[in-house]
XYZ file of C-alpha atoms in Angstrom:
280
model
C -26.869 10.752 -11.083
C -26.835 12.455 -14.561
C -25.747 16.087 -14.192
C -24.702 18.243 -17.063
C -21.208 19.749 -17.284
C -20.676 23.452 -16.984
C -19.991 23.507 -20.673
C -23.220 21.833 -21.528
C -25.094 24.312 -19.349
C -23.410 27.180 -21.172
C -24.415 25.681 -24.535
C -28.018 25.406 -23.443
C -28.072 28.961 -22.176
C -26.537 30.183 -25.436
C -28.581 28.164 -27.936
C -31.762 27.346 -26.073
C -31.208 23.649 -26.622
C -28.720 20.906 -25.770
C -28.210 17.677 -27.569
C -26.853 14.758 -25.435
C -25.960 11.674 -27.552
C -26.282 8.202 -25.994
C -28.317 9.306 -22.855
C -30.488 6.220 -23.233
C -29.313 2.726 -23.910
C -30.683 0.765 -26.843
C -32.469 -1.478 -24.309
C -34.185 1.557 -22.755
C -35.361 2.766 -26.232
C -36.621 -0.673 -27.186
C -38.544 -1.015 -23.886
C -40.397 2.150 -24.430
C -41.083 1.322 -28.133
C -42.404 -2.088 -27.154
C -44.739 -0.596 -24.574
C -46.084 1.918 -27.046
C -46.661 -0.944 -29.538
C -48.671 -2.849 -26.912
C -50.652 0.149 -26.045
C -51.595 0.679 -29.690
C -52.393 -3.010 -30.237
C -54.861 -2.842 -27.345
C -56.444 0.392 -28.458
C -59.935 -0.025 -30.072
C -60.302 2.287 -33.108
C -63.360 4.538 -32.604
C -65.690 5.678 -35.475
C -64.427 8.568 -37.408
C -66.708 11.071 -35.799
C -65.297 10.091 -32.394
C -61.717 9.928 -33.356
C -59.363 12.704 -32.323
C -56.915 13.927 -35.015
C -53.683 15.760 -34.193
C -53.559 18.823 -36.272
C -50.600 21.180 -36.929
C -53.105 24.042 -36.819
C -53.664 24.554 -33.100
C -56.964 26.285 -33.660
C -58.413 23.164 -35.230
C -58.339 21.105 -32.065
C -59.918 23.783 -29.848
C -63.374 22.165 -29.580
C -62.131 18.573 -29.095
C -63.175 17.376 -25.682
C -61.101 14.227 -26.082
C -58.079 16.360 -26.371
C -59.019 18.602 -23.354
C -59.408 15.504 -21.187
C -56.154 13.820 -22.264
C -54.121 15.821 -19.730
C -55.061 13.187 -17.139
C -55.463 10.160 -19.384
C -53.641 7.939 -21.905
C -55.204 9.161 -25.130
C -54.640 8.318 -28.823
C -54.457 10.916 -31.631
C -54.537 10.036 -35.290
C -52.646 11.466 -38.214
C -54.460 14.027 -40.280
C -53.994 11.830 -43.365
C -55.098 8.563 -41.618
C -58.762 8.675 -42.615
C -60.615 8.384 -45.932
C -64.403 8.478 -45.987
C -64.753 7.331 -42.468
C -62.269 4.485 -42.626
C -58.594 4.209 -41.873
C -56.426 4.319 -45.014
C -53.619 2.324 -43.388
C -53.245 -0.172 -40.629
C -53.903 1.122 -37.058
C -50.185 0.600 -36.236
C -49.069 3.395 -38.614
C -52.150 5.662 -38.281
C -51.506 7.044 -34.781
C -49.735 10.384 -34.525
C -49.107 10.340 -30.787
C -50.177 9.016 -27.367
C -50.613 11.613 -24.585
C -50.648 13.242 -22.230
C -50.391 11.406 -18.819
C -48.171 8.334 -19.709
C -45.876 9.695 -16.973
C -48.560 9.284 -14.364
C -50.599 6.244 -15.446
C -48.547 3.805 -17.503
C -46.608 0.960 -15.765
C -43.655 1.401 -17.997
C -43.502 5.027 -18.921
C -44.238 6.338 -15.452
C -41.111 4.858 -13.661
C -38.907 6.017 -16.529
C -40.391 9.532 -16.645
C -40.157 10.038 -12.859
C -36.553 8.916 -12.512
C -34.372 11.269 -10.575
C -31.799 11.351 -13.375
C -34.197 13.292 -15.495
C -34.899 15.901 -12.714
C -31.141 16.213 -12.222
C -30.830 17.203 -15.960
C -33.477 19.907 -15.588
C -31.645 21.239 -12.530
C -28.137 21.191 -13.894
C -28.820 22.265 -17.454
C -31.788 24.673 -16.997
C -31.293 25.775 -13.432
C -34.734 24.576 -12.547
C -35.189 24.647 -8.723
C -38.213 22.451 -8.188
C -38.858 20.388 -11.322
C -42.456 19.196 -11.660
C -43.498 16.857 -14.494
C -46.689 17.958 -16.184
C -46.972 16.344 -19.627
C -45.783 13.326 -21.650
C -46.143 12.335 -25.262
C -45.164 9.334 -27.313
C -44.705 10.581 -30.899
C -44.663 8.065 -33.818
C -43.876 10.253 -36.891
C -45.026 7.283 -38.994
C -43.573 6.620 -42.487
C -45.283 8.314 -45.433
C -48.018 10.008 -43.450
C -46.284 11.409 -40.385
C -47.560 15.021 -40.143
C -45.541 18.135 -39.713
C -45.495 20.225 -36.498
C -45.735 23.920 -37.054
C -43.297 26.410 -35.590
C -44.100 26.950 -31.938
C -42.786 27.617 -28.442
C -43.516 24.994 -25.731
C -44.149 27.863 -23.288
C -47.348 28.710 -25.292
C -48.947 25.590 -24.095
C -47.811 25.123 -20.458
C -48.072 28.570 -18.932
C -46.314 29.644 -15.795
C -45.256 33.012 -14.328
C -42.431 33.459 -15.060
C -42.201 31.065 -18.040
C -40.373 27.926 -16.893
C -41.228 24.938 -19.106
C -38.290 22.689 -20.102
C -38.736 19.823 -22.606
C -36.841 16.572 -22.624
C -37.114 14.908 -26.019
C -35.740 11.304 -26.506
C -34.926 9.888 -29.961
C -36.079 6.210 -29.672
C -35.208 5.839 -33.418
C -32.710 7.818 -35.535
C -34.163 11.299 -36.313
C -32.887 12.647 -39.688
C -33.804 15.403 -42.137
C -35.406 12.683 -44.374
C -37.760 11.280 -41.735
C -38.726 14.644 -40.150
C -36.240 15.677 -37.436
C -36.796 18.856 -35.423
C -35.529 22.178 -36.572
C -34.571 24.910 -34.100
C -33.594 28.569 -34.142
C -30.340 28.930 -32.077
C -30.720 31.672 -29.574
C -34.379 32.130 -30.391
C -35.332 31.490 -26.789
C -34.053 35.010 -25.896
C -37.055 36.472 -27.795
C -40.564 36.993 -26.481
C -43.265 34.520 -25.929
C -45.483 34.975 -29.025
C -48.661 33.075 -28.424
C -50.673 31.759 -25.528
C -52.894 28.555 -25.762
C -55.376 28.351 -22.888
C -58.791 27.200 -21.974
C -61.557 29.494 -23.160
C -63.799 31.302 -20.742
C -66.769 29.291 -19.422
C -69.533 29.171 -22.071
C -67.150 29.641 -24.991
C -67.903 26.737 -27.379
C -64.388 26.751 -28.806
C -63.016 25.080 -25.637
C -59.645 26.762 -25.972
C -58.189 29.884 -27.526
C -54.846 30.889 -29.044
C -53.935 34.408 -28.190
C -51.216 36.425 -29.878
C -49.060 38.099 -27.338
C -46.261 39.541 -29.457
C -46.108 39.856 -33.390
C -42.416 39.976 -33.582
C -41.768 38.004 -36.712
C -39.658 34.866 -36.829
C -37.638 33.707 -39.904
C -39.994 31.576 -42.022
C -39.575 27.883 -41.136
C -37.312 26.304 -43.811
C -34.662 23.693 -43.947
C -32.003 26.209 -44.212
C -30.237 28.928 -42.118
C -30.931 30.481 -39.576
C -32.727 27.208 -38.692
C -30.576 24.180 -37.914
C -31.725 20.464 -37.916
C -31.468 18.617 -34.688
C -30.625 15.268 -36.137
C -30.381 12.604 -33.450
C -29.219 9.001 -33.221
C -31.286 6.585 -31.147
C -30.791 7.120 -27.478
C -30.098 10.898 -27.895
C -31.790 13.308 -25.497
C -32.473 16.994 -26.521
C -33.260 19.502 -23.764
C -35.462 22.332 -25.123
C -35.972 25.744 -23.558
C -39.621 26.631 -23.400
C -39.235 29.748 -25.377
C -37.215 28.231 -28.150
C -38.917 28.285 -31.535
C -38.793 24.935 -33.201
C -40.728 22.815 -35.741
C -40.586 19.558 -37.741
C -41.529 18.616 -41.311
C -43.740 15.791 -42.396
C -42.225 12.351 -42.762
C -42.484 11.180 -46.415
C -39.737 8.642 -45.990
C -40.191 4.845 -45.474
C -38.703 5.005 -41.965
C -40.614 6.017 -38.769
C -39.205 8.427 -36.233
C -40.399 7.359 -32.832
C -39.723 9.736 -29.902
C -40.814 10.267 -26.333
C -41.213 13.847 -24.892
C -41.608 15.079 -21.371
C -42.291 18.592 -20.165
C -41.303 20.003 -16.767
C -42.251 23.298 -15.073
C -40.647 24.828 -12.042
C -42.744 24.338 -8.981
C -41.695 27.711 -7.753
C -43.406 29.400 -10.673
C -47.201 30.202 -10.616
C -49.202 27.739 -12.729
C -51.877 29.576 -14.816
C -55.453 28.705 -13.870
C -56.540 28.647 -17.428
C -53.921 26.207 -18.683
C -55.519 23.535 -20.956
C -54.023 20.942 -18.573
C -55.774 21.221 -15.228
C -53.606 20.522 -12.124
């Protein structure tokens, strides 16, 4: 059983995140990476007009039905810079941005890892979650040279409960550094309001989903400097993220990839919003 210490729980409560080095063994990291490679190898690249591209602009993907269906599937999303005139600019193996969002339910390797009791123990002991329920999974490649940035956001914008309850577990499967696009976080920023809400659009709205501004309280502009701090992480590190914590990552222009696996839990005692983009 992996339970956090009282000091770790206090750090999470103070900062909105907790970095736990060496949570995974190298063998566990390599097993997840190998499985992701085999999934990509077996994935047939669609034509450009049918390919789903992950965009840092959340409004861009609002009409993408492939994205909306991915909550209950194992789906593949391309980098924004992967395509040129209808063809991939690079090999398929380095053109995928991420795989999501139901690896935790459907994949023979990711599912048993994701559903292990040790992960639920962390959400209970660190975040005080009473009934942790796993609702989303993502394998993130952050490929060399073309790995896209992720704009500043709060995870609670995308997995809506009342009260907000989402907790993220992010696993570094390779070293994450400033050079290859590690996350940056705003310590204590989780004590601020939820600023945006991403949800399914009302029936008949062609956009598919909408992003609604809830609070216009400004955040410091994302920059690789204070008050933001880099969450550099060695392979095997787990980072626990509060759902209201503002965080972002830059693009990867280095020659080294930054593979990671991410899970999101919500508390089963909180009310799940009916218009969440993931239908439960």
